Amino acid sequence: PAVVIGFNRDVAWGLTNAGSDVLDWSEVEFKDKSYTEYQYQDTWIPADMRVEEIQVRGAPAVLDTFPVTRFGPVVTIGEQALDNGHPVGLAMRWIAHEPSNEMAAIRGLNLATDMASFFKALDQFQAPGQNFAFAARDGDIAIRHNGKFPLRAEDQGKFVQSGRDTT
């Protein structure tokens, strides 16, 4: 429906991956092996239990159920337990899991006529972070590191964080 890297009569553009860190890991403590409640601050919070249907060629579909927390989907679970016996899992928060509309941004790039309209289209582009190179018929040349990037405190995001925190 749109050209991701290309040109039109007035502008040309290309892009490369930004390579920015947009992924955070949190250790989540579950109440029990049902994984339906997790500890946040001093409260047990219900997890959103997501069911995914995985199509298998030549076989019935497989249903996979996993918890989703305020820190994102839990991607590893039950491999470890805390001293109190509560199972833990690792939740992954990724900017690309958040709602966004990159197709509208790409469509806007396709219709851009100058640097202003090109950058306006990029305002809608969130994930994954990209470096957009741009050249226009009128002589403008630019590059923009673009996307939605998490704001973090110093050293935050470098290590697995506790799922009990407010981050």
Backbone as numpy.savetxt, mean C-alpha at the origin, in Angstrom:
# Nx Ny Nz CAx CAy CAz Cx Cy Cz
-6.96 0.96 -21.32 -7.75 2.18 -21.32 -6.91 3.46 -21.32
-5.59 3.34 -21.06 -4.74 4.53 -21.05 -3.29 4.09 -21.24
-2.45 5.03 -21.67 -1.03 4.78 -21.89 -0.27 5.19 -20.64
0.46 4.25 -20.04 1.18 4.53 -18.80 2.47 5.31 -19.09
3.23 4.88 -20.07 4.46 5.58 -20.49 4.28 5.92 -21.96
4.40 7.20 -22.31 4.17 7.54 -23.71 4.25 9.02 -23.99
3.49 9.42 -24.99 3.46 10.81 -25.41 2.15 11.10 -26.11
1.84 12.37 -26.18 0.73 12.84 -27.01 1.26 14.00 -27.84
0.44 14.78 -28.43 0.91 15.86 -29.29 1.74 16.91 -28.55
1.47 17.11 -27.24 2.09 18.20 -26.50 3.14 17.79 -25.48
3.03 16.59 -24.93 3.94 16.19 -23.84 4.36 14.73 -24.02
5.50 14.41 -23.40 5.98 13.03 -23.34 6.37 12.74 -21.90
6.24 11.48 -21.48 6.55 11.14 -20.10 7.03 9.69 -19.99
7.79 9.46 -18.96 8.23 8.11 -18.62 8.28 8.01 -17.11
8.44 6.81 -16.60 8.48 6.65 -15.15 9.32 5.45 -14.76
9.83 5.53 -13.54 10.56 4.43 -12.93 10.08 4.29 -11.49
10.29 3.11 -10.90 9.90 2.92 -9.50 10.69 3.86 -8.60
10.00 4.42 -7.61 10.64 5.38 -6.71 11.58 4.72 -5.72
11.30 3.48 -5.35 12.16 2.79 -4.39 12.02 3.29 -2.96
11.00 4.06 -2.67 10.79 4.57 -1.32 10.18 3.49 -0.43
10.49 3.55 0.86 9.97 2.59 1.82 8.53 2.96 2.16
7.59 2.12 1.75 6.17 2.38 2.00 5.51 1.20 2.69
6.30 0.38 3.38 5.81 -0.83 4.00 6.19 -0.83 5.48
5.21 -1.11 6.35 5.47 -1.19 7.79 4.96 -2.52 8.32
5.69 -3.08 9.28 5.34 -4.36 9.91 5.01 -4.13 11.37
3.96 -4.79 11.85 3.58 -4.71 13.26 3.33 -6.11 13.80
3.84 -6.37 15.00 3.56 -7.63 15.67 2.23 -7.49 16.39
1.29 -8.37 16.08 -0.06 -8.30 16.63 -0.27 -9.48 17.58
-0.72 -9.16 18.80 -1.02 -10.18 19.80 -2.50 -10.53 19.73
-2.81 -11.80 19.48 -4.19 -12.25 19.42 -4.61 -12.86 20.75
-5.91 -12.77 21.03 -6.46 -13.28 22.28 -6.36 -14.81 22.35
-6.62 -15.46 21.21 -6.55 -16.92 21.17 -6.35 -17.34 19.71
-6.38 -18.65 19.48 -6.09 -19.16 18.15 -7.25 -19.01 17.16
-8.32 -18.36 17.58 -9.37 -18.04 16.61 -8.96 -16.81 15.79
-8.02 -16.03 16.30 -7.46 -14.84 15.65 -8.52 -13.80 15.33
-9.61 -13.80 16.08 -10.70 -12.87 15.81 -10.62 -11.59 16.64
-9.75 -11.57 17.66 -9.55 -10.37 18.48 -8.06 -10.18 18.72
-7.65 -8.92 18.67 -6.24 -8.60 18.92 -6.13 -7.45 19.92
-4.98 -7.41 20.58 -4.73 -6.41 21.62 -4.29 -5.10 20.99
-4.99 -4.03 21.34 -4.58 -2.68 20.93 -4.68 -1.80 22.16
-3.56 -1.22 22.56 -3.45 -0.53 23.83 -3.92 -1.47 24.93
-4.97 -1.16 25.66 -5.44 -2.06 26.73 -6.78 -2.70 26.41
-7.10 -2.81 25.13 -8.42 -3.31 24.72 -8.27 -4.41 23.68
-9.17 -5.39 23.75 -9.24 -6.40 22.70 -10.14 -5.86 21.60
-9.62 -5.77 20.39 -10.32 -5.21 19.24 -10.69 -6.36 18.29
-11.92 -6.38 17.76 -12.25 -7.44 16.79 -11.48 -7.23 15.48
-10.92 -8.32 14.97 -10.26 -8.28 13.66 -11.32 -8.43 12.58
-11.08 -7.83 11.45 -11.94 -8.03 10.29 -11.47 -9.32 9.63
-12.30 -10.34 9.63 -11.92 -11.62 9.05 -12.26 -11.61 7.56
-11.24 -11.56 6.73 -11.41 -11.48 5.28 -11.33 -12.88 4.69
-12.25 -13.16 3.79 -12.26 -14.45 3.09 -11.88 -14.19 1.64
-10.84 -14.85 1.18 -10.39 -14.75 -0.21 -10.65 -16.08 -0.90
-11.18 -16.01 -2.10 -11.41 -17.20 -2.90 -10.28 -17.31 -3.92
-9.58 -18.44 -3.89 -8.45 -18.66 -4.78 -8.86 -19.70 -5.82
-8.90 -19.28 -7.07 -9.28 -20.18 -8.15 -8.11 -21.11 -8.48
-8.40 -22.40 -8.62 -7.38 -23.40 -8.93 -7.81 -24.10 -10.22
-6.95 -24.08 -11.22 -7.28 -24.71 -12.49 -7.52 -26.22 -12.29
-8.66 -26.69 -12.76 -8.97 -28.10 -12.70 -9.36 -28.61 -11.33
-9.59 -27.71 -10.38 -9.95 -28.14 -9.02 -10.92 -27.11 -8.43
-11.60 -27.49 -7.36 -12.49 -26.52 -6.71 -11.70 -25.34 -6.14
-12.34 -24.19 -6.07 -11.72 -23.01 -5.48 -11.37 -23.28 -4.01
-10.33 -22.63 -3.55 -9.90 -22.75 -2.16 -10.26 -21.44 -1.45
-10.86 -21.55 -0.27 -11.18 -20.37 0.53 -10.11 -20.20 1.58
-9.59 -18.98 1.71 -8.57 -18.66 2.71 -9.10 -17.51 3.55
-9.13 -17.70 4.86 -9.62 -16.66 5.77 -8.45 -16.17 6.60
-8.33 -14.84 6.69 -7.24 -14.26 7.48 -7.71 -12.96 8.12
-7.11 -12.62 9.26 -7.50 -11.39 9.95 -6.85 -10.15 9.34
-7.61 -9.06 9.38 -7.11 -7.75 8.97 -7.25 -6.83 10.18
-6.16 -6.16 10.54 -6.14 -5.28 11.71 -5.99 -3.83 11.29
-5.97 -2.95 12.25 -5.73 -1.53 11.95 -4.34 -1.32 11.37
-3.48 -2.32 11.49 -2.11 -2.26 10.96 -1.99 -2.96 9.62
-3.11 -3.43 9.07 -3.10 -4.10 7.79 -3.41 -5.58 7.92
-3.38 -6.31 6.79 -3.64 -7.74 6.83 -2.52 -8.49 7.55
-2.88 -9.55 8.24 -1.90 -10.38 8.94 -1.39 -11.41 7.93
-0.09 -11.36 7.64 0.47 -12.20 6.58 1.20 -13.43 7.12
1.61 -13.41 8.37 2.11 -14.62 9.02 1.42 -14.73 10.36
1.06 -15.95 10.74 0.25 -16.10 11.94 0.54 -17.45 12.59
0.47 -17.45 13.93 0.51 -18.69 14.68 1.85 -19.39 14.75
2.89 -18.79 14.20 4.20 -19.45 14.24 4.89 -19.25 15.58
4.46 -18.24 16.32 5.06 -17.94 17.62 3.97 -17.60 18.61
4.32 -17.70 19.89 3.40 -17.29 20.96 4.20 -16.49 21.97
3.51 -15.59 22.65 4.14 -14.81 23.70 4.24 -15.64 24.97
4.96 -15.14 25.98 5.09 -15.85 27.25 3.73 -16.13 27.90
2.74 -15.25 27.62 1.41 -15.46 28.20 0.58 -16.47 27.39
1.17 -17.06 26.34 0.48 -18.06 25.54 -0.32 -17.50 24.39
-0.44 -16.18 24.30 -1.21 -15.58 23.21 -0.44 -15.73 21.90
-1.13 -16.18 20.84 -0.45 -16.27 19.55 -0.22 -14.88 18.96
0.82 -14.76 18.14 1.12 -13.48 17.49 1.20 -13.68 15.99
1.04 -12.59 15.30 1.18 -12.59 13.85 1.82 -11.28 13.41
2.24 -11.24 12.17 2.80 -10.02 11.61 1.80 -9.40 10.65
1.45 -8.16 10.92 0.54 -7.41 10.05 1.39 -6.51 9.16
0.97 -6.40 7.91 1.70 -5.60 6.93 0.84 -4.43 6.48
1.35 -3.23 6.70 0.65 -2.04 6.21 1.44 -1.53 5.00
0.72 -1.43 3.88 1.34 -1.00 2.62 0.46 0.08 2.02
1.08 1.16 1.62 0.34 2.29 1.04 -0.55 1.83 -0.12
-0.10 0.87 -0.91 -0.87 0.42 -2.07 -2.16 -0.31 -1.69
-2.32 -0.70 -0.40 -3.57 -1.31 0.04 -4.65 -0.26 0.28
-4.27 1.00 0.36 -5.24 2.06 0.62 -5.95 2.47 -0.67
-7.20 2.88 -0.58 -7.94 3.27 -1.79 -7.26 4.43 -2.52
-7.21 4.35 -3.83 -6.65 5.43 -4.65 -7.16 5.25 -6.07
-6.82 6.19 -6.94 -7.35 6.15 -8.30 -6.24 6.46 -9.30
-5.31 5.52 -9.44 -4.20 5.73 -10.38 -4.67 5.81 -11.83
-5.75 5.12 -12.16 -6.24 5.15 -13.55 -6.66 6.57 -13.93
-7.28 7.29 -13.01 -7.64 8.69 -13.31 -6.39 9.52 -13.53
-5.35 9.26 -12.75 -4.09 10.00 -12.92 -3.48 9.70 -14.28
-3.39 8.43 -14.64 -2.80 8.05 -15.93 -3.63 8.63 -17.08
-4.93 8.59 -16.94 -5.79 9.20 -17.98 -5.51 10.69 -18.09
-5.30 11.35 -16.94 -4.96 12.76 -16.96 -3.63 13.03 -17.64
-2.65 12.13 -17.45 -1.37 12.29 -18.15 -1.57 12.21 -19.65
-2.43 11.28 -20.08 -2.70 11.11 -21.51 -3.30 12.36 -22.13
-4.03 13.13 -21.33 -4.72 14.34 -21.83 -3.96 15.63 -21.52
-2.81 15.53 -20.85 -2.05 16.73 -20.46 -1.58 17.49 -21.69
-1.54 18.82 -21.54 -1.07 19.68 -22.63 0.15 20.49 -22.25
0.45 20.54 -20.95 1.60 21.31 -20.47 1.99 20.80 -19.09
3.02 21.42 -18.50 3.51 20.94 -17.20 2.44 21.10 -16.12
1.68 22.17 -16.13 0.66 22.39 -15.11 -0.40 21.28 -15.15
-0.89 20.95 -16.32 -1.92 19.90 -16.41 -1.33 18.52 -16.12
-0.06 18.33 -16.46 0.61 17.07 -16.15 0.73 16.88 -14.65
1.22 17.91 -13.94 1.37 17.82 -12.48 0.01 17.73 -11.79
-1.00 18.38 -12.33 -2.35 18.27 -11.75 -2.83 16.82 -11.82
-2.59 16.15 -12.93 -2.97 14.74 -13.05 -2.22 13.88 -12.03
-0.95 14.18 -11.79 -0.16 13.40 -10.84 -0.65 13.54 -9.41
-1.39 14.59 -9.11 -1.93 14.74 -7.75 -2.82 13.56 -7.36
-3.36 12.84 -8.33 -4.23 11.70 -8.05 -3.45 10.39 -7.94
-2.17 10.40 -8.29 -1.38 9.17 -8.30 -0.75 8.95 -6.94
-1.09 7.80 -6.28 -0.60 7.55 -4.92 0.34 6.37 -4.81
0.05 5.27 -5.52 0.86 4.08 -5.28 0.91 3.20 -6.53
2.03 2.58 -6.74 3.26 2.70 -5.97 3.97 4.01 -6.32
4.79 4.48 -5.40 5.55 5.70 -5.65 6.39 5.57 -6.92
6.40 6.61 -7.71 7.12 6.58 -8.99 7.89 7.88 -9.20
8.90 7.82 -10.05 9.60 9.00 -10.55 9.06 9.26 -11.95
8.43 10.41 -12.15 7.85 10.76 -13.44 8.75 11.77 -14.14
9.26 11.40 -15.30 10.04 12.32 -16.14 9.09 12.90 -17.18
9.30 14.16 -17.50 8.33 14.89 -18.34 9.07 15.84 -19.27
8.59 15.94 -20.50 9.08 16.94 -21.45 7.88 17.43 -22.25
7.86 18.75 -22.51 6.74 19.34 -23.25 7.21 20.02 -24.52
6.29 20.13 -25.45 6.57 20.79 -26.71 7.06 22.23 -26.49
6.55 22.88 -25.43 6.93 24.28 -25.18 8.32 24.42 -24.55
9.02 23.30 -24.30 10.38 23.35 -23.79 10.54 23.00 -22.32
9.43 22.87 -21.58 9.53 22.50 -20.17 10.02 21.06 -20.04
10.94 20.85 -19.09 11.43 19.52 -18.75 11.40 19.42 -17.22
10.92 18.27 -16.70 10.82 18.14 -15.24 10.88 16.67 -14.86
11.14 16.45 -13.58 11.02 15.12 -12.99 10.37 15.30 -11.63
9.50 14.38 -11.27 8.80 14.48 -9.99 8.75 13.12 -9.31
9.23 13.09 -8.09 9.13 11.92 -7.22 7.74 11.99 -6.63
6.87 11.05 -7.01 5.45 11.22 -6.73 4.84 9.97 -6.11
3.93 10.18 -5.19 3.19 9.10 -4.57 2.79 9.48 -3.17
2.16 8.54 -2.49 1.80 8.73 -1.09 2.84 7.99 -0.26
3.50 8.71 0.62 4.57 8.14 1.42 4.25 8.35 2.90
4.45 7.32 3.74 4.10 7.46 5.16 5.01 8.47 5.87
4.40 9.25 6.76 5.16 10.14 7.62 5.54 9.35 8.86
6.80 9.36 9.20 7.28 8.54 10.31 8.17 9.35 11.23
8.21 8.90 12.48 9.18 9.44 13.43 10.55 8.84 13.09
11.60 9.38 13.65 12.94 8.87 13.38 13.03 7.38 13.72
13.56 6.60 12.84 13.75 5.15 12.94 12.44 4.35 12.89
11.30 5.01 12.86 10.04 4.27 12.73 10.00 3.65 11.34
9.55 2.41 11.26 9.48 1.72 9.99 10.71 0.89 9.67
11.78 1.08 10.43 12.99 0.28 10.20 12.91 -1.09 10.85
12.03 -1.22 11.83 11.93 -2.45 12.61 10.46 -2.84 12.76
10.21 -4.08 13.14 8.85 -4.52 13.44 8.38 -3.76 14.68
7.20 -3.18 14.61 6.66 -2.40 15.72 5.63 -3.22 16.49
5.39 -2.81 17.72 4.37 -3.47 18.54 2.98 -3.09 18.04
2.11 -4.07 17.91 0.73 -3.82 17.52 -0.11 -3.22 18.62
0.46 -3.03 19.79 -0.28 -2.37 20.87 -0.16 -0.85 20.80
0.74 -0.36 19.96 1.01 1.07 19.88 -0.05 1.80 19.09
-0.02 3.10 19.16 -1.01 3.93 18.48 -0.58 4.32 17.08
0.52 3.79 16.58 1.00 4.18 15.25 0.18 3.55 14.15
